[in-house]
């Protein structure tokens, strides 16, 4: 596959409601859309680096720089036999997982289209529908949270995740436990706590949470191993896991019993598959995280989540849960039974709505 042209678009999409976490408030989501053209076909990917360095050190600006100056020059104009060869061209670049994942995703789409198969099939997916959940930001009050959860459960979502932060935790957990018994409930701290909060986490053990996501430091693995030994609820790592090596360290140290896979955080679908396969071999369930993606990134997430060991519902929700209008057609919908259909058409399996894409593009650069 000869890569003829690559285009980057800095996009900015307004969220239907602000997303509040221990990291701050987000009103809109900025990402980079990567378009790769070759042999008359077009592949699309999304880099989930955000406008701010609050979840990851990467930002739209750093990812734009790494893509423009290092990753794109390593593939543009070359005749590439497959994904592995493309990746080999830029393994020298350390870190910058979100920049890499955006380009890799576009290449996966391009190669899948050239083979006439869906991205799910190319990745080794085994499911035609995936179970989905919803990630809810910190709400102003308990009644407000309960109303939100009621709404999502009535739409079919199979599990609820709420964001927590010190002082904004037990009141919400207790209320949901009482109000929605039997509902799969998990919490995400985004690294807002320390080992000094150990008694609080022991108290959470009484509320049958499915998991506690990333309670401690965003690069930490060791302290999580100490916390996991003290509590019954499974810890799930998100921020701390950037590679298969991190995953092995975490599992061998007993730092978590569940892994959240986000292709953006680990450098792409290739590393995601390695982590998925390793976790399967260790009987560690995985689920697919989310970064408030547009339909382009979401399509890739849905395809990856169709692999065998994604046994827990992911942070993959309907387009309309995030944005008034998505940039793909059809937009992603949740079925009344809490599943989402895995696209079956070639590649990402959805069409990019160019008019909508133009509307959300704030900067564009073409490489040819
Ligand atoms: O920690 O999982 C997270 C969104 C942005 C950054 C980090 C996280 C999240 C979410 C949203 O929880 C998940 C989604 O896309 O629905
Ligand atoms: Mg998380």
mmCIF file of C-alpha atoms and ligand atoms in Angstrom:
data_model
loop_
_atom_site.group_PDB
_atom_site.id
_atom_site.type_symbol
_atom_site.label_atom_id
_atom_site.label_comp_id
_atom_site.label_asym_id
_atom_site.label_seq_id
_atom_site.Cartn_x
_atom_site.Cartn_y
_atom_site.Cartn_z
ATOM 1 C CA UNK A 1 0.000 0.000 0.000
ATOM 2 C CA UNK A 2 1.537 3.233 -1.161
ATOM 3 C CA UNK A 3 0.698 6.096 1.196
ATOM 4 C CA UNK A 4 0.035 9.135 -1.038
ATOM 5 C CA UNK A 5 -1.416 11.743 1.251
ATOM 6 C CA UNK A 6 -2.064 12.378 4.935
ATOM 7 C CA UNK A 7 -4.275 15.057 6.432
ATOM 8 C CA UNK A 8 -4.545 16.214 10.040
ATOM 9 C CA UNK A 9 -7.535 18.086 11.392
ATOM 10 C CA UNK A 10 -7.706 19.660 14.811
ATOM 11 C CA UNK A 11 -11.356 19.304 15.755
ATOM 12 C CA UNK A 12 -13.362 20.855 18.555
ATOM 13 C CA UNK A 13 -16.790 19.473 19.432
ATOM 14 C CA UNK A 14 -19.113 20.915 22.046
ATOM 15 C CA UNK A 15 -20.307 18.397 24.657
ATOM 16 C CA UNK A 16 -24.073 18.314 25.306
ATOM 17 C CA UNK A 17 -23.292 18.891 28.984
ATOM 18 C CA UNK A 18 -20.052 19.703 30.841
ATOM 19 C CA UNK A 19 -18.056 16.633 31.946
ATOM 20 C CA UNK A 20 -16.828 17.067 35.532
ATOM 21 C CA UNK A 21 -14.094 14.840 36.961
ATOM 22 C CA UNK A 22 -11.384 15.078 39.620
ATOM 23 C CA UNK A 23 -9.225 16.481 36.776
ATOM 24 C CA UNK A 24 -11.500 19.470 36.059
ATOM 25 C CA UNK A 25 -14.448 20.476 33.858
ATOM 26 C CA UNK A 26 -14.628 19.875 30.118
ATOM 27 C CA UNK A 27 -17.104 21.851 28.014
ATOM 28 C CA UNK A 28 -15.888 20.664 24.644
ATOM 29 C CA UNK A 29 -13.575 18.002 23.343
ATOM 30 C CA UNK A 30 -10.551 18.714 21.157
ATOM 31 C CA UNK A 31 -8.953 15.831 19.267
ATOM 32 C CA UNK A 32 -7.056 15.259 16.009
ATOM 33 C CA UNK A 33 -8.591 13.443 13.058
ATOM 34 C CA UNK A 34 -6.029 11.639 10.886
ATOM 35 C CA UNK A 35 -6.879 10.900 7.267
ATOM 36 C CA UNK A 36 -4.597 8.618 5.235
ATOM 37 C CA UNK A 37 -5.042 8.136 1.469
ATOM 38 C CA UNK A 38 -3.517 5.389 -0.641
ATOM 39 C CA UNK A 39 -4.461 3.456 -3.782
ATOM 40 C CA UNK A 40 -7.713 5.406 -4.093
ATOM 41 C CA UNK A 41 -8.853 4.456 -0.592
ATOM 42 C CA UNK A 42 -9.200 6.575 2.538
ATOM 43 C CA UNK A 43 -8.520 5.556 6.139
ATOM 44 C CA UNK A 44 -9.660 7.519 9.182
ATOM 45 C CA UNK A 45 -8.318 7.627 12.727
ATOM 46 C CA UNK A 46 -8.673 9.804 15.807
ATOM 47 C CA UNK A 47 -5.945 10.860 18.189
ATOM 48 C CA UNK A 48 -7.489 11.326 21.632
ATOM 49 C CA UNK A 49 -4.928 13.785 23.004
ATOM 50 C CA UNK A 50 -7.065 16.530 24.518
ATOM 51 C CA UNK A 51 -6.756 20.316 24.640
ATOM 52 C CA UNK A 52 -5.344 20.099 28.162
ATOM 53 C CA UNK A 53 -2.618 17.904 29.741
ATOM 54 C CA UNK A 54 -4.811 16.901 32.694
ATOM 55 C CA UNK A 55 -5.509 13.245 31.859
ATOM 56 C CA UNK A 56 -2.258 12.635 29.962
ATOM 57 C CA UNK A 57 0.840 14.749 29.303
ATOM 58 C CA UNK A 58 -0.114 14.705 25.622
ATOM 59 C CA UNK A 59 -2.179 17.546 24.169
ATOM 60 C CA UNK A 60 -3.509 18.299 20.703
ATOM 61 C CA UNK A 61 -0.443 20.505 20.213
ATOM 62 C CA UNK A 62 2.132 17.876 21.229
ATOM 63 C CA UNK A 63 0.366 15.191 19.181
ATOM 64 C CA UNK A 64 0.217 17.533 16.160
ATOM 65 C CA UNK A 65 3.977 18.127 16.496
ATOM 66 C CA UNK A 66 4.865 14.439 16.881
ATOM 67 C CA UNK A 67 2.578 13.433 14.011
ATOM 68 C CA UNK A 68 3.792 16.195 11.679
ATOM 69 C CA UNK A 69 7.512 16.019 12.388
ATOM 70 C CA UNK A 70 8.139 12.340 13.130
ATOM 71 C CA UNK A 71 5.295 9.889 12.508
ATOM 72 C CA UNK A 72 3.901 11.126 9.193
ATOM 73 C CA UNK A 73 7.347 11.506 7.541
ATOM 74 C CA UNK A 74 8.055 7.869 8.454
ATOM 75 C CA UNK A 75 5.132 6.536 6.372
ATOM 76 C CA UNK A 76 4.306 9.193 3.755
ATOM 77 C CA UNK A 77 5.269 8.274 0.179
ATOM 78 C CA UNK A 78 6.340 4.787 1.236
ATOM 79 C CA UNK A 79 4.972 1.490 0.005
ATOM 80 C CA UNK A 80 3.986 -0.309 3.204
ATOM 81 C CA UNK A 81 3.088 -3.987 3.378
ATOM 82 C CA UNK A 82 1.068 -3.773 6.585
ATOM 83 C CA UNK A 83 0.562 -2.218 10.011
ATOM 84 C CA UNK A 84 3.618 -3.834 11.595
ATOM 85 C CA UNK A 85 5.901 -2.346 8.955
ATOM 86 C CA UNK A 86 4.381 1.092 9.476
ATOM 87 C CA UNK A 87 4.884 0.872 13.237
ATOM 88 C CA UNK A 88 8.473 -0.322 12.782
ATOM 89 C CA UNK A 89 9.137 2.955 10.965
ATOM 90 C CA UNK A 90 8.487 4.989 14.102
ATOM 91 C CA UNK A 91 9.374 2.740 17.073
ATOM 92 C CA UNK A 92 12.267 5.122 17.733
ATOM 93 C CA UNK A 93 9.736 7.674 18.962
ATOM 94 C CA UNK A 94 9.356 7.204 22.710
ATOM 95 C CA UNK A 95 6.003 7.793 24.381
ATOM 96 C CA UNK A 96 3.400 9.972 22.631
ATOM 97 C CA UNK A 97 1.002 7.048 22.569
ATOM 98 C CA UNK A 98 -2.023 9.116 21.536
ATOM 99 C CA UNK A 99 -0.208 10.616 18.555
ATOM 100 C CA UNK A 100 0.861 7.122 17.446
ATOM 101 C CA UNK A 101 -2.570 5.605 18.006
ATOM 102 C CA UNK A 102 -4.259 8.198 15.781
ATOM 103 C CA UNK A 103 -2.053 7.372 12.811
ATOM 104 C CA UNK A 104 -2.173 3.631 13.464
ATOM 105 C CA UNK A 105 -5.980 3.708 13.572
ATOM 106 C CA UNK A 106 -6.155 5.430 10.165
ATOM 107 C CA UNK A 107 -3.795 2.803 8.741
ATOM 108 C CA UNK A 108 -5.883 -0.058 10.170
ATOM 109 C CA UNK A 109 -8.960 1.436 8.507
ATOM 110 C CA UNK A 110 -7.097 1.836 5.217
ATOM 111 C CA UNK A 111 -5.745 -1.735 5.208
ATOM 112 C CA UNK A 112 -9.086 -3.218 6.277
ATOM 113 C CA UNK A 113 -10.778 -1.355 3.410
ATOM 114 C CA UNK A 114 -8.140 -2.589 0.967
ATOM 115 C CA UNK A 115 -8.924 -6.155 2.053
ATOM 116 C CA UNK A 116 -12.672 -5.496 1.950
ATOM 117 C CA UNK A 117 -13.173 -6.582 5.565
ATOM 118 C CA UNK A 118 -14.444 -4.836 8.675
ATOM 119 C CA UNK A 119 -12.004 -3.479 11.228
ATOM 120 C CA UNK A 120 -13.565 -5.840 13.771
ATOM 121 C CA UNK A 121 -12.744 -8.820 11.556
ATOM 122 C CA UNK A 122 -9.234 -7.580 10.886
ATOM 123 C CA UNK A 123 -8.593 -7.132 14.619
ATOM 124 C CA UNK A 124 -9.884 -10.631 15.391
ATOM 125 C CA UNK A 125 -13.252 -9.629 16.842
ATOM 126 C CA UNK A 126 -15.752 -12.363 17.663
ATOM 127 C CA UNK A 127 -18.865 -10.342 18.582
ATOM 128 C CA UNK A 128 -21.493 -8.659 16.411
ATOM 129 C CA UNK A 129 -22.828 -6.683 19.382
ATOM 130 C CA UNK A 130 -20.976 -5.355 22.397
ATOM 131 C CA UNK A 131 -22.294 -4.575 25.885
ATOM 132 C CA UNK A 132 -22.069 -0.905 26.687
ATOM 133 C CA UNK A 133 -22.055 1.293 29.780
ATOM 134 C CA UNK A 134 -21.955 4.972 30.501
ATOM 135 C CA UNK A 135 -19.437 7.148 32.356
ATOM 136 C CA UNK A 136 -21.117 9.929 34.334
ATOM 137 C CA UNK A 137 -19.255 13.031 35.490
ATOM 138 C CA UNK A 138 -19.504 14.344 39.050
ATOM 139 C CA UNK A 139 -22.999 15.782 39.582
ATOM 140 C CA UNK A 140 -24.037 18.796 41.661
ATOM 141 C CA UNK A 141 -26.270 16.754 43.945
ATOM 142 C CA UNK A 142 -27.441 13.237 44.733
ATOM 143 C CA UNK A 143 -30.966 13.770 43.284
ATOM 144 C CA UNK A 144 -29.430 15.051 40.042
ATOM 145 C CA UNK A 145 -27.220 11.978 39.780
ATOM 146 C CA UNK A 146 -30.157 9.659 40.458
ATOM 147 C CA UNK A 147 -32.180 11.298 37.676
ATOM 148 C CA UNK A 148 -29.276 10.920 35.254
ATOM 149 C CA UNK A 149 -28.763 7.259 36.133
ATOM 150 C CA UNK A 150 -32.495 6.552 35.775
ATOM 151 C CA UNK A 151 -32.380 8.048 32.301
ATOM 152 C CA UNK A 152 -29.391 5.999 31.177
ATOM 153 C CA UNK A 153 -30.770 2.752 32.650
ATOM 154 C CA UNK A 154 -34.044 3.320 30.809
ATOM 155 C CA UNK A 155 -32.068 3.675 27.572
ATOM 156 C CA UNK A 156 -30.651 0.207 28.233
ATOM 157 C CA UNK A 157 -27.076 0.875 29.430
ATOM 158 C CA UNK A 158 -25.741 -2.219 31.174
ATOM 159 C CA UNK A 159 -23.587 -0.537 33.761
ATOM 160 C CA UNK A 160 -23.062 2.792 35.391
ATOM 161 C CA UNK A 161 -19.697 4.365 36.134
ATOM 162 C CA UNK A 162 -19.490 7.515 38.201
ATOM 163 C CA UNK A 163 -16.538 9.817 38.628
ATOM 164 C CA UNK A 164 -15.473 10.420 42.215
ATOM 165 C CA UNK A 165 -13.098 12.783 44.051
ATOM 166 C CA UNK A 166 -12.308 13.252 47.761
ATOM 167 C CA UNK A 167 -15.443 14.530 49.482
ATOM 168 C CA UNK A 168 -17.546 13.735 46.401
ATOM 169 C CA UNK A 169 -17.667 9.980 46.773
ATOM 170 C CA UNK A 170 -19.545 8.097 49.518
ATOM 171 C CA UNK A 171 -22.765 10.136 49.313
ATOM 172 C CA UNK A 172 -23.089 9.242 45.612
ATOM 173 C CA UNK A 173 -22.037 5.609 46.047
ATOM 174 C CA UNK A 174 -24.458 5.049 48.962
ATOM 175 C CA UNK A 175 -27.348 6.654 47.111
ATOM 176 C CA UNK A 176 -26.881 4.575 43.941
ATOM 177 C CA UNK A 177 -26.423 1.390 45.976
ATOM 178 C CA UNK A 178 -29.767 2.018 47.701
ATOM 179 C CA UNK A 179 -31.648 3.331 44.678
ATOM 180 C CA UNK A 180 -30.472 0.844 42.035
ATOM 181 C CA UNK A 181 -29.719 -2.480 43.755
ATOM 182 C CA UNK A 182 -28.340 -5.098 41.398
ATOM 183 C CA UNK A 183 -27.081 -2.558 38.847
ATOM 184 C CA UNK A 184 -23.451 -2.961 37.796
ATOM 185 C CA UNK A 185 -21.822 0.058 39.399
ATOM 186 C CA UNK A 186 -18.207 1.186 39.252
ATOM 187 C CA UNK A 187 -16.296 4.325 40.201
ATOM 188 C CA UNK A 188 -13.416 6.208 38.570
ATOM 189 C CA UNK A 189 -11.158 8.414 40.697
ATOM 190 C CA UNK A 190 -8.727 9.541 37.974
ATOM 191 C CA UNK A 191 -5.866 9.418 40.494
ATOM 192 C CA UNK A 192 -7.452 11.736 43.062
ATOM 193 C CA UNK A 193 -6.560 9.713 46.178
ATOM 194 C CA UNK A 194 -3.520 8.434 48.087
ATOM 195 C CA UNK A 195 -2.820 5.507 50.399
ATOM 196 C CA UNK A 196 -3.866 7.812 53.262
ATOM 197 C CA UNK A 197 -7.450 7.207 52.081
ATOM 198 C CA UNK A 198 -7.231 3.461 52.749
ATOM 199 C CA UNK A 199 -10.099 3.480 55.306
ATOM 200 C CA UNK A 200 -12.362 5.135 52.744
ATOM 201 C CA UNK A 201 -11.613 2.402 50.210
ATOM 202 C CA UNK A 202 -12.287 -0.267 52.867
ATOM 203 C CA UNK A 203 -15.679 1.364 53.408
ATOM 204 C CA UNK A 204 -16.368 1.185 49.642
ATOM 205 C CA UNK A 205 -15.996 -2.604 49.953
ATOM 206 C CA UNK A 206 -19.482 -2.660 51.528
ATOM 207 C CA UNK A 207 -21.241 -1.321 48.401
ATOM 208 C CA UNK A 208 -20.639 -4.200 45.966
ATOM 209 C CA UNK A 209 -18.897 -2.025 43.370
ATOM 210 C CA UNK A 210 -17.680 -3.995 40.347
ATOM 211 C CA UNK A 211 -14.401 -2.113 40.443
ATOM 212 C CA UNK A 212 -12.563 1.014 41.521
ATOM 213 C CA UNK A 213 -10.747 2.644 38.596
ATOM 214 C CA UNK A 214 -7.357 4.340 39.030
ATOM 215 C CA UNK A 215 -7.679 5.454 42.671
ATOM 216 C CA UNK A 216 -4.002 6.400 43.154
ATOM 217 C CA UNK A 217 -1.195 8.151 41.235
ATOM 218 C CA UNK A 218 -1.478 8.410 37.455
ATOM 219 C CA UNK A 219 1.860 6.670 36.885
ATOM 220 C CA UNK A 220 1.734 4.496 39.995
ATOM 221 C CA UNK A 221 1.681 0.721 39.996
ATOM 222 C CA UNK A 222 3.369 -0.082 43.324
ATOM 223 C CA UNK A 223 1.036 1.731 45.743
ATOM 224 C CA UNK A 224 -1.939 0.217 43.921
ATOM 225 C CA UNK A 225 -0.520 -3.225 44.784
ATOM 226 C CA UNK A 226 -0.543 -2.246 48.460
ATOM 227 C CA UNK A 227 -4.102 -0.940 48.247
ATOM 228 C CA UNK A 228 -5.384 -4.013 46.362
ATOM 229 C CA UNK A 229 -4.052 -6.273 49.155
ATOM 230 C CA UNK A 230 -6.134 -4.333 51.697
ATOM 231 C CA UNK A 231 -9.465 -4.222 49.878
ATOM 232 C CA UNK A 232 -11.847 -6.786 48.377
ATOM 233 C CA UNK A 233 -13.194 -4.669 45.491
ATOM 234 C CA UNK A 234 -11.140 -5.182 42.327
ATOM 235 C CA UNK A 235 -8.928 -2.274 41.348
ATOM 236 C CA UNK A 236 -8.877 -1.488 37.619
ATOM 237 C CA UNK A 237 -5.981 0.511 36.180
ATOM 238 C CA UNK A 238 -6.451 3.117 33.466
ATOM 239 C CA UNK A 239 -3.887 5.981 33.512
ATOM 240 C CA UNK A 240 -0.937 3.850 34.710
ATOM 241 C CA UNK A 241 -1.062 1.372 31.828
ATOM 242 C CA UNK A 242 0.760 2.458 28.647
ATOM 243 C CA UNK A 243 1.993 -0.872 27.328
ATOM 244 C CA UNK A 244 2.033 -4.639 27.633
ATOM 245 C CA UNK A 245 5.039 -4.244 29.964
ATOM 246 C CA UNK A 246 3.063 -2.002 32.331
ATOM 247 C CA UNK A 247 0.236 -4.547 32.228
ATOM 248 C CA UNK A 248 2.578 -7.418 33.161
ATOM 249 C CA UNK A 249 4.051 -5.371 36.000
ATOM 250 C CA UNK A 250 0.599 -4.521 37.335
ATOM 251 C CA UNK A 251 -0.728 -8.069 37.135
ATOM 252 C CA UNK A 252 2.410 -9.682 38.561
ATOM 253 C CA UNK A 253 2.508 -7.187 41.443
ATOM 254 C CA UNK A 254 -1.212 -7.699 42.118
ATOM 255 C CA UNK A 255 -1.905 -3.989 41.584
ATOM 256 C CA UNK A 256 -5.237 -4.616 39.893
ATOM 257 C CA UNK A 257 -7.589 -7.443 38.871
ATOM 258 C CA UNK A 258 -9.074 -5.739 35.823
ATOM 259 C CA UNK A 259 -7.583 -3.639 33.013
ATOM 260 C CA UNK A 260 -9.153 -0.734 31.121
ATOM 261 C CA UNK A 261 -7.873 -0.711 27.531
ATOM 262 C CA UNK A 262 -7.855 2.559 25.576
ATOM 263 C CA UNK A 263 -5.950 2.305 22.298
ATOM 264 C CA UNK A 264 -4.951 5.976 22.597
ATOM 265 C CA UNK A 265 -3.282 5.420 25.950
ATOM 266 C CA UNK A 266 -1.237 2.428 24.800
ATOM 267 C CA UNK A 267 -0.179 3.590 21.318
ATOM 268 C CA UNK A 268 -2.783 1.898 19.155
ATOM 269 C CA UNK A 269 -4.709 -1.267 18.318
ATOM 270 C CA UNK A 270 -1.568 -3.391 17.979
ATOM 271 C CA UNK A 271 -0.455 -2.847 21.595
ATOM 272 C CA UNK A 272 -4.114 -3.056 22.716
ATOM 273 C CA UNK A 273 -4.363 -6.539 21.193
ATOM 274 C CA UNK A 274 -1.148 -7.643 22.950
ATOM 275 C CA UNK A 275 -2.545 -6.429 26.270
ATOM 276 C CA UNK A 276 -5.898 -8.060 25.548
ATOM 277 C CA UNK A 277 -4.270 -11.403 24.739
ATOM 278 C CA UNK A 278 -1.956 -11.333 27.756
ATOM 279 C CA UNK A 279 -4.860 -10.499 30.083
ATOM 280 C CA UNK A 280 -6.900 -13.353 28.585
ATOM 281 C CA UNK A 281 -4.014 -15.749 29.307
ATOM 282 C CA UNK A 282 -3.926 -14.524 32.925
ATOM 283 C CA UNK A 283 -7.717 -14.654 33.436
ATOM 284 C CA UNK A 284 -7.832 -10.891 33.820
ATOM 285 C CA UNK A 285 -10.999 -9.364 32.318
ATOM 286 C CA UNK A 286 -10.633 -6.223 30.240
ATOM 287 C CA UNK A 287 -13.083 -3.537 29.186
ATOM 288 C CA UNK A 288 -12.869 -0.731 26.683
ATOM 289 C CA UNK A 289 -12.360 2.761 28.073
ATOM 290 C CA UNK A 290 -13.381 5.952 26.335
ATOM 291 C CA UNK A 291 -12.022 9.430 25.684
ATOM 292 C CA UNK A 292 -15.266 11.130 24.600
ATOM 293 C CA UNK A 293 -14.392 10.249 21.008
ATOM 294 C CA UNK A 294 -16.199 11.423 17.901
ATOM 295 C CA UNK A 295 -17.769 8.712 15.775
ATOM 296 C CA UNK A 296 -14.441 8.096 14.024
ATOM 297 C CA UNK A 297 -12.603 7.079 17.187
ATOM 298 C CA UNK A 298 -15.739 5.392 18.543
ATOM 299 C CA UNK A 299 -15.947 3.138 15.479
ATOM 300 C CA UNK A 300 -12.444 1.860 16.244
ATOM 301 C CA UNK A 301 -13.309 1.369 19.907
ATOM 302 C CA UNK A 302 -16.407 -0.653 19.043
ATOM 303 C CA UNK A 303 -14.375 -2.852 16.684
ATOM 304 C CA UNK A 304 -11.683 -3.497 19.303
ATOM 305 C CA UNK A 305 -14.280 -4.195 21.999
ATOM 306 C CA UNK A 306 -15.620 -7.033 19.831
ATOM 307 C CA UNK A 307 -12.598 -9.159 20.826
ATOM 308 C CA UNK A 308 -13.192 -12.153 23.093
ATOM 309 C CA UNK A 309 -11.786 -10.966 26.435
ATOM 310 C CA UNK A 310 -13.687 -7.650 26.496
ATOM 311 C CA UNK A 311 -16.124 -9.281 28.902
ATOM 312 C CA UNK A 312 -17.196 -6.190 30.864
ATOM 313 C CA UNK A 313 -19.348 -3.390 29.381
ATOM 314 C CA UNK A 314 -17.183 -0.521 28.151
ATOM 315 C CA UNK A 315 -17.246 3.276 28.274
ATOM 316 C CA UNK A 316 -18.670 3.219 24.780
ATOM 317 C CA UNK A 317 -21.928 5.114 24.685
ATOM 318 C CA UNK A 318 -24.247 6.439 22.001
ATOM 319 C CA UNK A 319 -23.093 9.451 19.957
ATOM 320 C CA UNK A 320 -25.960 11.503 21.378
ATOM 321 C CA UNK A 321 -24.764 10.912 24.949
ATOM 322 C CA UNK A 322 -21.816 13.200 24.074
ATOM 323 C CA UNK A 323 -22.658 15.385 21.075
ATOM 324 C CA UNK A 324 -25.721 16.927 19.448
ATOM 325 C CA UNK A 325 -24.478 15.784 16.047
ATOM 326 C CA UNK A 326 -21.754 13.257 15.295
ATOM 327 C CA UNK A 327 -19.342 13.456 12.359
ATOM 328 C CA UNK A 328 -20.152 9.941 11.112
ATOM 329 C CA UNK A 329 -23.198 8.305 9.555
ATOM 330 C CA UNK A 330 -24.939 6.416 10.864
ATOM 331 C CA UNK A 331 -24.221 7.734 14.339
ATOM 332 C CA UNK A 332 -23.679 5.193 17.132
ATOM 333 C CA UNK A 333 -26.814 4.084 18.946
ATOM 334 C CA UNK A 334 -27.540 1.885 21.936
ATOM 335 C CA UNK A 335 -30.061 -0.910 21.464
ATOM 336 C CA UNK A 336 -32.812 -1.247 24.102
ATOM 337 C CA UNK A 337 -30.968 -4.327 25.452
ATOM 338 C CA UNK A 338 -27.849 -2.271 26.263
ATOM 339 C CA UNK A 339 -25.802 -3.454 23.320
ATOM 340 C CA UNK A 340 -24.244 -1.607 20.412
ATOM 341 C CA UNK A 341 -23.974 -3.120 16.941
ATOM 342 C CA UNK A 342 -20.442 -3.692 15.649
ATOM 343 C CA UNK A 343 -20.188 -2.215 12.124
ATOM 344 C CA UNK A 344 -19.800 -4.893 9.465
ATOM 345 C CA UNK A 345 -18.932 -2.781 6.408
ATOM 346 C CA UNK A 346 -15.258 -2.529 5.362
ATOM 347 C CA UNK A 347 -12.910 -0.687 7.719
ATOM 348 C CA UNK A 348 -14.488 1.424 10.451
ATOM 349 C CA UNK A 349 -17.810 0.702 8.758
ATOM 350 C CA UNK A 350 -19.297 4.182 9.028
ATOM 351 C CA UNK A 351 -19.142 7.146 6.621
ATOM 352 C CA UNK A 352 -17.546 10.422 7.586
ATOM 353 C CA UNK A 353 -19.973 13.321 7.188
ATOM 354 C CA UNK A 354 -17.636 15.824 5.492
ATOM 355 C CA UNK A 355 -19.941 18.767 6.073
ATOM 356 C CA UNK A 356 -20.054 18.057 9.800
ATOM 357 C CA UNK A 357 -16.315 17.381 9.882
ATOM 358 C CA UNK A 358 -15.634 20.751 8.215
ATOM 359 C CA UNK A 359 -17.900 22.424 10.766
ATOM 360 C CA UNK A 360 -15.861 21.139 13.737
ATOM 361 C CA UNK A 361 -12.412 21.577 12.132
ATOM 362 C CA UNK A 362 -10.401 24.447 13.619
ATOM 363 C CA UNK A 363 -7.102 23.732 11.862
ATOM 364 C CA UNK A 364 -6.082 21.526 8.948
ATOM 365 C CA UNK A 365 -2.753 20.467 7.449
ATOM 366 C CA UNK A 366 -2.097 18.357 4.373
ATOM 367 C CA UNK A 367 1.050 16.271 3.800
ATOM 368 C CA UNK A 368 1.673 14.922 0.313
HETATM 369 O O1 LIG B 1 -10.769 8.254 32.945
HETATM 370 O O2 LIG B 1 -11.934 7.042 31.718
HETATM 371 C C1 LIG B 1 -11.489 8.152 31.972
HETATM 372 C C2 LIG B 1 -12.932 10.758 29.572
HETATM 373 C C3 LIG B 1 -11.814 11.534 29.330
HETATM 374 C C4 LIG B 1 -10.631 11.224 29.971
HETATM 375 C C5 LIG B 1 -10.572 10.136 30.854
HETATM 376 C C6 LIG B 1 -11.685 9.347 31.080
HETATM 377 C C7 LIG B 1 -12.898 9.694 30.456
HETATM 378 C C8 LIG B 1 -14.153 8.992 30.695
HETATM 379 C C9 LIG B 1 -15.210 9.091 29.613
HETATM 380 O O3 LIG B 1 -14.406 8.385 31.704
HETATM 381 C C10 LIG B 1 -15.467 7.813 28.932
HETATM 382 C C11 LIG B 1 -16.305 7.984 27.682
HETATM 383 O O4 LIG B 1 -15.741 8.256 26.603
HETATM 384 O O5 LIG B 1 -17.523 7.819 27.783
HETATM 385 MG MG1 LIG B 2 -10.592 6.282 33.750
#
